[in-house]
Short mmCIF file of C-alpha atoms in Angstrom, two decimals:
data_model
loop_
_atom_site.label_atom_id
_atom_site.label_comp_id
_atom_site.label_asym_id
_atom_site.label_seq_id
_atom_site.Cartn_x
_atom_site.Cartn_y
_atom_site.Cartn_z
CA UNK A 1 59.34 -73.58 -3.72
CA UNK A 2 57.78 -73.10 -7.14
CA UNK A 3 54.33 -73.33 -5.61
CA UNK A 4 55.28 -70.83 -2.94
CA UNK A 5 56.52 -68.43 -5.63
CA UNK A 6 53.33 -68.75 -7.58
CA UNK A 7 51.32 -68.08 -4.44
CA UNK A 8 53.37 -64.99 -3.66
CA UNK A 9 52.92 -63.71 -7.22
CA UNK A 10 49.19 -64.42 -7.11
CA UNK A 11 48.77 -62.66 -3.78
CA UNK A 12 50.79 -59.71 -5.06
CA UNK A 13 48.59 -59.45 -8.13
CA UNK A 14 45.44 -59.66 -6.06
CA UNK A 15 46.82 -57.02 -3.70
CA UNK A 16 47.67 -54.74 -6.61
CA UNK A 17 44.22 -55.15 -8.08
CA UNK A 18 42.65 -54.48 -4.71
CA UNK A 19 44.77 -51.37 -4.28
CA UNK A 20 43.74 -50.15 -7.70
CA UNK A 21 40.10 -50.84 -6.94
CA UNK A 22 40.36 -49.16 -3.55
CA UNK A 23 42.06 -46.17 -5.16
CA UNK A 24 39.33 -45.96 -7.77
CA UNK A 25 36.65 -46.26 -5.12
CA UNK A 26 38.32 -43.54 -3.07
CA UNK A 27 38.54 -41.31 -6.12
CA UNK A 28 34.90 -41.96 -6.94
CA UNK A 29 33.93 -41.20 -3.36
CA UNK A 30 36.03 -38.04 -3.37
CA UNK A 31 34.54 -36.91 -6.68
CA UNK A 32 31.06 -37.77 -5.47
CA UNK A 33 31.66 -35.79 -2.30
CA UNK A 34 33.08 -32.94 -4.35
CA UNK A 35 30.02 -33.02 -6.57
CA UNK A 36 27.68 -33.07 -3.59
CA UNK A 37 29.57 -30.23 -1.96
CA UNK A 38 29.36 -28.30 -5.20
CA UNK A 39 25.61 -28.76 -5.46
CA UNK A 40 25.14 -27.73 -1.85
CA UNK A 41 27.40 -24.70 -2.38
CA UNK A 42 25.36 -23.54 -5.37
CA UNK A 43 22.10 -23.84 -3.47
CA UNK A 44 23.44 -22.11 -0.38
CA UNK A 45 24.86 -19.30 -2.51
CA UNK A 46 21.46 -18.78 -4.11
CA UNK A 47 19.88 -18.81 -0.66
CA UNK A 48 22.32 -16.10 0.41
CA UNK A 49 20.87 -13.84 -2.28
CA UNK A 50 17.32 -14.65 -1.21
CA UNK A 51 18.24 -13.94 2.41
CA UNK A 52 18.98 -10.34 1.45
CA UNK A 53 15.28 -9.52 1.14
CA UNK A 54 14.07 -6.00 1.75
CA UNK A 55 13.11 -5.95 5.41
CA UNK A 56 10.90 -2.84 5.20
CA UNK A 57 8.81 -4.31 2.38
CA UNK A 58 8.45 -7.61 4.20
CA UNK A 59 7.56 -6.04 7.55
CA UNK A 60 4.89 -3.72 6.17
CA UNK A 61 3.64 -5.52 3.06
CA UNK A 62 4.52 -9.20 3.66
CA UNK A 63 6.22 -9.38 0.25
CA UNK A 64 9.64 -11.01 -0.21
CA UNK A 65 11.92 -9.38 -2.77
CA UNK A 66 15.55 -8.38 -3.20
CA UNK A 67 17.14 -5.43 -4.96
CA UNK A 68 18.91 -6.60 -8.11
CA UNK A 69 21.16 -3.53 -7.93
CA UNK A 70 22.14 -4.23 -4.29
CA UNK A 71 21.10 -0.81 -3.11
CA UNK A 72 22.28 1.05 -6.18
CA UNK A 73 25.66 -0.70 -6.49
CA UNK A 74 24.68 -2.32 -9.77
CA UNK A 75 23.77 -5.76 -11.06
CA UNK A 76 27.46 -6.66 -11.50
CA UNK A 77 27.92 -6.26 -7.75
CA UNK A 78 25.24 -8.86 -7.07
CA UNK A 79 26.93 -11.29 -9.44
CA UNK A 80 30.31 -10.72 -7.77
CA UNK A 81 28.69 -11.30 -4.42
CA UNK A 82 27.18 -14.57 -5.65
CA UNK A 83 30.57 -15.75 -6.96
CA UNK A 84 32.30 -14.83 -3.71
CA UNK A 85 29.70 -16.71 -1.67
CA UNK A 86 30.12 -19.73 -3.96
CA UNK A 87 33.93 -19.61 -3.63
CA UNK A 88 33.86 -19.41 0.16
CA UNK A 89 31.49 -22.34 0.44
CA UNK A 90 33.60 -24.55 -1.84
CA UNK A 91 36.92 -23.99 -0.06
CA UNK A 92 40.51 -23.58 -1.25
CA UNK A 93 40.75 -27.01 -2.95
CA UNK A 94 38.46 -25.79 -5.74
CA UNK A 95 39.94 -23.62 -8.47
CA UNK A 96 38.76 -21.56 -11.42
CA UNK A 97 35.48 -20.82 -9.64
CA UNK A 98 32.88 -18.83 -11.56
CA UNK A 99 29.25 -17.80 -11.04
CA UNK A 100 27.09 -15.81 -13.42
CA UNK A 101 23.45 -14.72 -13.13
CA UNK A 102 21.60 -15.65 -16.31
CA UNK A 103 18.07 -14.43 -15.57
CA UNK A 104 15.91 -12.78 -12.92
CA UNK A 105 12.20 -12.87 -12.19
CA UNK A 106 10.98 -9.38 -11.39
CA UNK A 107 8.08 -8.43 -9.14
CA UNK A 108 6.38 -6.71 -12.07
CA UNK A 109 6.71 -9.57 -14.58
CA UNK A 110 3.66 -10.96 -16.36
CA UNK A 111 1.29 -8.21 -15.22
CA UNK A 112 2.45 -8.42 -11.59
CA UNK A 113 1.94 -12.18 -11.34
CA UNK A 114 4.69 -12.64 -8.67
CA UNK A 115 3.22 -9.81 -6.58
CA UNK A 116 -0.31 -11.19 -6.84
CA UNK A 117 0.92 -14.67 -5.92
CA UNK A 118 2.56 -13.45 -2.70
CA UNK A 119 -0.45 -11.29 -1.81
CA UNK A 120 -2.74 -14.28 -2.18
CA UNK A 121 -0.44 -16.52 -0.14
CA UNK A 122 -0.37 -13.98 2.67
CA UNK A 123 -4.13 -13.52 2.66
CA UNK A 124 -4.73 -17.27 2.75
CA UNK A 125 -2.53 -17.32 5.85
CA UNK A 126 -4.23 -14.23 7.32
CA UNK A 127 -7.67 -15.72 6.76
CA UNK A 128 -6.68 -19.00 8.40
CA UNK A 129 -4.50 -17.71 11.24
CA UNK A 130 -5.84 -14.23 11.94
CA UNK A 131 -9.48 -14.63 11.04
CA UNK A 132 -9.37 -11.95 8.35
CA UNK A 133 -12.66 -12.07 6.47
CA UNK A 134 -13.05 -11.54 2.76
CA UNK A 135 -15.00 -8.27 2.41
CA UNK A 136 -16.18 -9.16 -1.09
CA UNK A 137 -18.25 -12.07 0.24
CA UNK A 138 -19.93 -9.77 2.74
CA UNK A 139 -20.60 -7.14 0.08
CA UNK A 140 -22.23 -9.63 -2.24
CA UNK A 141 -24.39 -10.89 0.60
CA UNK A 142 -25.49 -7.41 1.73
CA UNK A 143 -26.17 -6.14 -1.78
CA UNK A 144 -27.86 -9.31 -2.98
CA UNK A 145 -25.73 -9.11 -6.09
CA UNK A 146 -27.28 -5.76 -7.03
CA UNK A 147 -25.56 -2.53 -8.01
CA UNK A 148 -26.61 0.72 -9.67
CA UNK A 149 -27.19 -0.68 -13.14
CA UNK A 150 -30.20 1.18 -14.53
CA UNK A 151 -33.09 -1.10 -15.51
CA UNK A 152 -33.82 -0.96 -19.23
CA UNK A 153 -37.40 0.17 -18.66
CA UNK A 154 -36.12 3.18 -16.71
CA UNK A 155 -33.80 4.15 -19.55
CA UNK A 156 -36.65 3.81 -22.03
CA UNK A 157 -38.94 6.01 -19.93
CA UNK A 158 -36.22 8.66 -19.66
CA UNK A 159 -35.56 8.59 -23.40
CA UNK A 160 -39.28 8.83 -24.10
CA UNK A 161 -39.53 11.84 -21.80
CA UNK A 162 -36.67 13.48 -23.67
CA UNK A 163 -38.40 12.96 -27.01
CA UNK A 164 -41.51 14.72 -25.69
CA UNK A 165 -39.51 17.95 -25.31
CA UNK A 166 -39.31 18.06 -29.15
CA UNK A 167 -35.59 18.74 -29.03
CA UNK A 168 -35.86 21.83 -26.86
CA UNK A 169 -33.13 22.16 -24.25
CA UNK A 170 -34.73 22.01 -20.84
CA UNK A 171 -32.16 24.55 -19.70
CA UNK A 172 -34.34 27.06 -21.54
CA UNK A 173 -36.96 26.57 -18.85
CA UNK A 174 -35.15 29.25 -16.86
CA UNK A 175 -36.47 31.89 -19.25
CA UNK A 176 -39.99 30.54 -18.89
CA UNK A 177 -39.63 30.40 -15.13
CA UNK A 178 -38.61 34.04 -15.09
CA UNK A 179 -41.87 34.89 -16.77
CA UNK A 180 -43.70 32.79 -14.25
CA UNK A 181 -41.91 34.52 -11.41
CA UNK A 182 -43.22 38.00 -12.18
CA UNK A 183 -44.65 39.99 -9.35
CA UNK A 184 -48.35 40.12 -8.52
CA UNK A 185 -48.74 43.32 -10.49
CA UNK A 186 -48.21 41.30 -13.65
CA UNK A 187 -50.70 38.60 -12.73
CA UNK A 188 -53.64 38.67 -15.13
CA UNK A 189 -56.75 36.54 -15.01
CA UNK A 190 -56.58 36.31 -18.78
CA UNK A 191 -53.14 34.68 -18.52
CA UNK A 192 -53.55 31.75 -16.08
CA UNK A 193 -50.24 30.10 -17.10
CA UNK A 194 -48.16 32.57 -15.11
CA UNK A 195 -47.10 30.93 -11.85
CA UNK A 196 -45.63 32.28 -8.63
CA UNK A 197 -41.88 31.71 -8.12
CA UNK A 198 -40.87 28.29 -6.78
CA UNK A 199 -37.59 26.99 -5.38
CA UNK A 200 -35.67 24.81 -7.84
CA UNK A 201 -33.42 22.32 -5.98
CA UNK A 202 -31.06 22.38 -8.95
CA UNK A 203 -30.05 25.89 -7.95
CA UNK A 204 -28.53 24.30 -4.85
CA UNK A 205 -26.50 21.64 -6.67
CA UNK A 206 -25.28 24.08 -9.33
CA UNK A 207 -23.56 26.11 -6.61
CA UNK A 208 -21.71 23.09 -5.23
CA UNK A 209 -17.99 22.92 -6.01
CA UNK A 210 -15.82 19.85 -5.50
CA UNK A 211 -14.32 21.33 -2.34
CA UNK A 212 -17.69 22.33 -0.92
CA UNK A 213 -18.96 18.78 -1.38
CA UNK A 214 -15.94 17.39 0.47
CA UNK A 215 -16.68 19.77 3.33
CA UNK A 216 -20.30 18.61 3.35
CA UNK A 217 -19.36 14.94 3.82
CA UNK A 218 -16.56 15.48 6.34
CA UNK A 219 -17.51 15.16 10.02
CA UNK A 220 -17.17 18.45 11.85
CA UNK A 221 -14.39 17.20 14.12
CA UNK A 222 -12.18 15.89 11.30
CA UNK A 223 -9.34 17.67 9.53
CA UNK A 224 -7.82 16.58 6.23
CA UNK A 225 -4.20 15.47 5.99
CA UNK A 226 -1.91 17.84 4.09
CA UNK A 227 0.62 15.12 3.13
CA UNK A 228 1.95 15.14 -0.42
CA UNK A 229 4.20 12.90 -2.52
CA UNK A 230 6.29 13.25 -5.65
CA UNK A 231 5.26 10.99 -8.51
CA UNK A 232 8.32 11.65 -10.69
CA UNK A 233 9.64 8.06 -10.47
CA UNK A 234 6.31 6.37 -9.77
CA UNK A 235 6.20 2.92 -11.44
CA UNK A 236 2.54 3.39 -12.38
CA UNK A 237 3.43 6.26 -14.72
CA UNK A 238 4.60 3.65 -17.22
CA UNK A 239 1.07 2.24 -17.33
CA UNK A 240 -1.00 5.14 -18.56
CA UNK A 241 -3.41 2.80 -20.33
CA UNK A 242 -4.61 1.43 -16.99
CA UNK A 243 -6.07 4.76 -15.88
CA UNK A 244 -8.74 7.20 -16.92
CA UNK A 245 -9.88 10.35 -15.16
CA UNK A 246 -13.21 10.18 -13.39
CA UNK A 247 -15.70 12.78 -14.55
CA UNK A 248 -17.82 14.06 -11.70
CA UNK A 249 -21.59 13.89 -11.98
CA UNK A 250 -22.93 16.90 -13.85
CA UNK A 251 -24.71 18.98 -11.22
CA UNK A 252 -26.85 21.10 -13.55
CA UNK A 253 -29.46 18.38 -14.17
CA UNK A 254 -30.89 20.08 -17.24
CA UNK A 255 -29.98 17.70 -20.06
CA UNK A 256 -30.69 14.00 -20.56
CA UNK A 257 -27.28 13.04 -21.99
CA UNK A 258 -25.16 14.13 -18.98
CA UNK A 259 -27.87 12.78 -16.67
CA UNK A 260 -27.55 9.31 -18.18
CA UNK A 261 -23.75 9.58 -18.25
CA UNK A 262 -23.69 10.31 -14.54
CA UNK A 263 -26.05 7.44 -13.79
CA UNK A 264 -24.05 4.90 -15.79
CA UNK A 265 -20.43 5.98 -15.15
CA UNK A 266 -20.05 3.95 -11.94
CA UNK A 267 -23.35 2.12 -11.89
CA UNK A 268 -22.29 -1.39 -12.88
CA UNK A 269 -19.59 -2.85 -10.64
CA UNK A 270 -20.74 -6.23 -9.32
CA UNK A 271 -18.83 -8.14 -12.01
CA UNK A 272 -15.59 -6.40 -11.05
CA UNK A 273 -15.74 -8.07 -7.62
CA UNK A 274 -15.22 -11.50 -9.21
CA UNK A 275 -11.79 -12.98 -8.44
CA UNK A 276 -10.59 -9.84 -6.64
CA UNK A 277 -11.50 -10.76 -3.06
CA UNK A 278 -8.01 -11.70 -1.87
CA UNK A 279 -6.39 -8.63 -3.40
CA UNK A 280 -8.99 -6.28 -1.96
CA UNK A 281 -8.66 -7.88 1.47
CA UNK A 282 -4.87 -7.51 1.22
CA UNK A 283 -5.19 -3.81 0.41
CA UNK A 284 -7.45 -3.32 3.40
CA UNK A 285 -4.92 -5.08 5.63
CA UNK A 286 -1.74 -3.16 4.76
CA UNK A 287 -2.60 0.30 3.40
CA UNK A 288 -3.79 3.38 5.28
CA UNK A 289 -7.16 4.96 4.62
CA UNK A 290 -9.12 7.95 5.83
CA UNK A 291 -10.84 5.75 8.39
CA UNK A 292 -7.95 3.54 9.55
CA UNK A 293 -4.17 3.75 9.91
CA UNK A 294 -2.21 0.60 9.07
CA UNK A 295 1.34 1.92 8.63
CA UNK A 296 2.53 4.81 10.77
CA UNK A 297 5.71 5.16 8.68
CA UNK A 298 3.82 5.79 5.42
CA UNK A 299 4.08 9.19 3.76
CA UNK A 300 0.40 9.41 2.82
CA UNK A 301 -2.37 9.07 5.37
CA UNK A 302 -4.92 8.12 2.70
CA UNK A 303 -3.12 5.40 0.76
CA UNK A 304 -6.15 3.41 -0.32
CA UNK A 305 -7.64 6.60 -1.69
CA UNK A 306 -4.43 7.10 -3.69
CA UNK A 307 -4.83 3.63 -5.20
CA UNK A 308 -8.14 4.86 -6.62
CA UNK A 309 -7.44 8.49 -7.57
CA UNK A 310 -3.67 8.59 -8.08
CA UNK A 311 -3.28 12.23 -7.00
CA UNK A 312 -0.16 13.61 -5.35
CA UNK A 313 -1.84 14.85 -2.16
CA UNK A 314 -4.07 13.35 0.50
CA UNK A 315 -6.54 16.20 0.05
CA UNK A 316 -7.00 15.66 -3.70
CA UNK A 317 -7.26 11.89 -3.27
CA UNK A 318 -9.88 12.19 -0.55
CA UNK A 319 -11.86 14.72 -2.56
CA UNK A 320 -11.80 12.49 -5.63
CA UNK A 321 -12.87 9.42 -3.65
CA UNK A 322 -15.73 11.35 -2.06
CA UNK A 323 -17.06 12.18 -5.53
CA UNK A 324 -16.62 8.62 -6.74
CA UNK A 325 -18.51 7.28 -3.72
CA UNK A 326 -21.27 9.73 -4.55
CA UNK A 327 -21.07 8.41 -8.11
CA UNK A 328 -21.66 4.85 -6.85
CA UNK A 329 -24.56 5.84 -4.61
CA UNK A 330 -26.15 8.12 -7.21
CA UNK A 331 -27.71 5.50 -9.56
CA UNK A 332 -28.67 3.28 -6.62
CA UNK A 333 -30.55 6.16 -5.02
CA UNK A 334 -32.04 7.16 -8.37
CA UNK A 335 -33.50 3.68 -8.79
CA UNK A 336 -34.78 3.76 -5.21
CA UNK A 337 -36.36 7.16 -5.76
CA UNK A 338 -38.29 6.42 -8.95
CA UNK A 339 -39.75 3.35 -7.24
CA UNK A 340 -41.39 5.54 -4.58
CA UNK A 341 -44.70 6.86 -6.03
CA UNK A 342 -45.21 9.52 -3.36
CA UNK A 343 -41.81 11.10 -3.99
CA UNK A 344 -42.25 10.95 -7.75
CA UNK A 345 -45.63 12.67 -7.33
CA UNK A 346 -43.87 15.40 -5.36
CA UNK A 347 -41.36 15.79 -8.18
CA UNK A 348 -44.11 15.90 -10.80
CA UNK A 349 -45.81 18.74 -8.92
CA UNK A 350 -42.49 20.53 -8.55
CA UNK A 351 -41.72 20.06 -12.25
CA UNK A 352 -45.14 21.47 -13.12
CA UNK A 353 -44.49 24.57 -11.04
CA UNK A 354 -41.02 25.09 -12.49
CA UNK A 355 -42.08 24.49 -16.11
CA UNK A 356 -44.70 27.21 -15.91
CA UNK A 357 -45.77 28.07 -19.45
CA UNK A 358 -43.85 25.13 -20.94
CA UNK A 359 -45.78 22.04 -19.77
CA UNK A 360 -44.23 19.90 -22.52
CA UNK A 361 -41.01 20.02 -20.48
CA UNK A 362 -42.58 18.37 -17.44
CA UNK A 363 -41.84 14.69 -18.35
CA UNK A 364 -38.12 15.31 -18.80
CA UNK A 365 -37.92 17.87 -16.01
CA UNK A 366 -39.34 15.31 -13.59
CA UNK A 367 -36.38 13.00 -14.28
CA UNK A 368 -33.90 15.85 -13.97
CA UNK A 369 -35.32 16.70 -10.57
CA UNK A 370 -35.15 13.02 -9.63
CA UNK A 371 -31.47 13.04 -10.58
CA UNK A 372 -30.93 16.16 -8.49
CA UNK A 373 -32.65 14.62 -5.46
CA UNK A 374 -30.83 11.30 -5.84
CA UNK A 375 -27.55 13.22 -5.97
CA UNK A 376 -28.37 15.13 -2.80
CA UNK A 377 -29.31 11.84 -1.12
CA UNK A 378 -25.96 10.42 -2.23
CA UNK A 379 -24.11 13.26 -0.52
CA UNK A 380 -26.00 12.39 2.67
CA UNK A 381 -25.03 8.72 2.30
CA UNK A 382 -21.35 9.50 1.81
CA UNK A 383 -21.47 11.79 4.83
CA UNK A 384 -22.58 8.73 6.83
CA UNK A 385 -19.67 6.70 5.45
CA UNK A 386 -17.12 9.39 6.31
CA UNK A 387 -18.53 9.43 9.83
CA UNK A 388 -17.61 5.76 10.25
CA UNK A 389 -21.13 4.37 9.97
CA UNK A 390 -22.79 1.99 7.53
CA UNK A 391 -25.25 3.40 5.01
CA UNK A 392 -28.27 1.42 3.77
CA UNK A 393 -27.57 -0.04 0.35
CA UNK A 394 -31.00 0.02 -1.33
CA UNK A 395 -33.22 2.97 -0.49
CA UNK A 396 -36.93 3.09 0.29
CA UNK A 397 -39.36 5.35 2.12
CA UNK A 398 -38.19 4.08 5.51
CA UNK A 399 -34.48 4.85 5.12
CA UNK A 400 -34.57 7.85 2.77
CA UNK A 401 -32.75 10.73 4.43
CA UNK A 402 -33.19 13.99 2.56
CA UNK A 403 -36.12 16.33 1.97
CA UNK A 404 -36.20 18.06 -1.42
CA UNK A 405 -37.84 21.11 0.15
CA UNK A 406 -35.34 21.40 3.02
CA UNK A 407 -32.03 20.34 1.53
CA UNK A 408 -29.53 21.93 3.90
CA UNK A 409 -31.35 20.82 7.03
CA UNK A 410 -31.78 17.24 5.85
CA UNK A 411 -28.12 16.92 4.81
CA UNK A 412 -27.07 17.61 8.39
CA UNK A 413 -29.56 15.15 9.86
CA UNK A 414 -28.07 12.58 12.27
CA UNK A 415 -28.67 8.97 11.25
CA UNK A 416 -28.23 5.58 12.87
CA UNK A 417 -25.76 2.93 11.78
CA UNK A 418 -27.41 0.59 9.24
CA UNK A 419 -26.62 -2.92 10.45
CA UNK A 420 -26.88 -4.53 7.01
CA UNK A 421 -25.40 -1.60 5.11
CA UNK A 422 -21.94 -1.07 3.66
CA UNK A 423 -19.24 1.02 5.31
CA UNK A 424 -16.48 3.31 4.02
CA UNK A 425 -14.02 0.44 3.50
CA UNK A 426 -16.56 -1.48 1.44
CA UNK A 427 -16.95 1.43 -0.96
CA UNK A 428 -13.18 1.82 -1.18
CA UNK A 429 -13.00 -1.85 -2.14
CA UNK A 430 -15.67 -1.41 -4.81
CA UNK A 431 -13.77 1.49 -6.34
CA UNK A 432 -10.51 -0.45 -6.23
CA UNK A 433 -12.13 -3.50 -7.81
CA UNK A 434 -13.40 -1.40 -10.71
CA UNK A 435 -9.77 -0.90 -11.76
CA UNK A 436 -7.84 -3.58 -9.90
CA UNK A 437 -4.92 -3.46 -12.35
CA UNK A 438 -4.54 0.26 -11.78
CA UNK A 439 -4.78 -0.18 -8.01
CA UNK A 440 -2.11 -2.89 -8.16
CA UNK A 441 0.22 -0.62 -10.14
CA UNK A 442 -0.23 2.17 -7.60
CA UNK A 443 0.51 -0.23 -4.75
CA UNK A 444 4.03 -0.35 -6.15
CA UNK A 445 4.18 3.46 -6.06
CA UNK A 446 3.42 3.45 -2.35
CA UNK A 447 5.81 0.59 -1.59
CA UNK A 448 8.59 2.49 -3.35
CA UNK A 449 7.83 5.90 -1.86
CA UNK A 450 7.61 4.57 1.69
CA UNK A 451 10.71 2.36 1.40
CA UNK A 452 12.71 5.28 0.01
CA UNK A 453 12.26 7.06 3.34
CA UNK A 454 14.83 4.58 4.67
CA UNK A 455 16.59 3.45 1.47
CA UNK A 456 17.03 6.34 -0.96
CA UNK A 457 18.27 4.16 -3.83
CA UNK A 458 15.38 1.69 -3.72
CA UNK A 459 13.29 1.40 -6.87
CA UNK A 460 10.47 -1.10 -7.23
CA UNK A 461 11.38 -1.74 -10.87
CA UNK A 462 14.63 -3.27 -9.54
CA UNK A 463 12.73 -5.59 -7.21
CA UNK A 464 13.42 -9.25 -8.02
CA UNK A 465 11.71 -12.31 -6.59
CA UNK A 466 13.80 -15.03 -8.26
CA UNK A 467 17.00 -15.68 -10.18
CA UNK A 468 18.80 -18.25 -12.30
CA UNK A 469 22.58 -18.72 -12.34
CA UNK A 470 25.35 -20.86 -13.86
CA UNK A 471 28.13 -22.18 -11.61
CA UNK A 472 31.52 -23.61 -12.64
CA UNK A 473 34.50 -24.94 -10.66
CA UNK A 474 37.47 -27.31 -10.99
CA UNK A 475 38.41 -29.98 -8.47
CA UNK A 476 41.22 -32.51 -8.95
CA UNK A 477 41.30 -31.89 -12.66
CA UNK A 478 37.55 -32.38 -13.00
CA UNK A 479 35.32 -29.53 -14.20
CA UNK A 480 31.87 -29.12 -12.61
CA UNK A 481 29.06 -27.11 -14.20
CA UNK A 482 25.62 -26.50 -12.70
CA UNK A 483 22.55 -24.39 -13.40
CA UNK A 484 20.41 -23.37 -10.43
CA UNK A 485 17.21 -21.40 -9.98
CA UNK A 486 15.66 -20.02 -6.81
CA UNK A 487 12.58 -17.95 -6.02
CA UNK A 488 10.46 -16.86 -3.07
#
């Protein structure tokens, strides 16, 4: 009997130990399950926030972001929403549930790094899946890495010609020309320096206004959009340092300083194409331009032009871009012109006739006339671009368009599409690349303005692409605390 009692006691003890162990195991399993459920609940709650991305922005710009104010309801509303989602996913057995947002990553952080990252990701996809080509690669190939940077020897020749005028303003040649333009009754064999009146092509360019030039480059069957926008809340207004007004080429062509300023203002741009290919391709894919509509819900018809000029109307943006395209072509054509001996001889003869009794002005005057002719040629080139054709990049005797003696007629001359030339979009890309940070800032203006057509409270400065949050809850007397982060 004693042995039986000992056995019963032993079995009872073993059973008790087993029950304790089983209970502990069950508790561990329950706590482990509770912990796992908690982790899953935190992640799902964060995903709920990410799922509330702005559908208009994603559809038209392929950018994922959410409004940290939840459509103007405030940041506290978003935090309450996160806590409610967390509570629902945990269930009633969890108590003292809390969720608090500790940080957010904004679309504009670190000089638009999140925006640039998503643009690049989309363009990698577009290049692979849609066959979108990088325009920068094509531009570099067609230009041979050249732009309108004036060769040093050309600058030196121009400066030397200026010195030969002995400091006299070549604008004074008008007075001399008047003397040379006297009627035949004043012609005297003893005064052979008096010359008959000649046409000065600079008289033509001096009469050109900004609006007249836009009319010259526009095809006859095209009208300009009258769309306007308000820039009161534009995000780019906070970034004044990114922008500077473009000064149009001086159209008087009677002084060396403004001549050189016009030739160098937009002459050097090849370096700006480095590392901008994906962004430029993205812009060409999603934003409207004068030549191509990408978004029929957009307020502006000429969005890419806005990225460059930043004006509040399509008309002003298009006019500004036309002048900037002329500014790009101008030094390229100038270089092409001075490398054509026959044309330079024509200009020397013209300068001689215009200078009249002031032959010391001829060296400088020749370069002023070259600038005038190169400018007129640039108007003709931009007219080709606005007509949807490609214009030759480098100019020579075979592809030169205008005639200095018949300006109006040559500007209206019909030309063929240059197979290896650059088109309107290419020149837009060049202008955008020259201030890619400014263009990026103005992208946000357009995203905001267009989205506000459907969501009045939307502001791009409230656009978030990631968040961090702390989560707390109690289960069975145990307190759980987690920190989670999520981003697109």
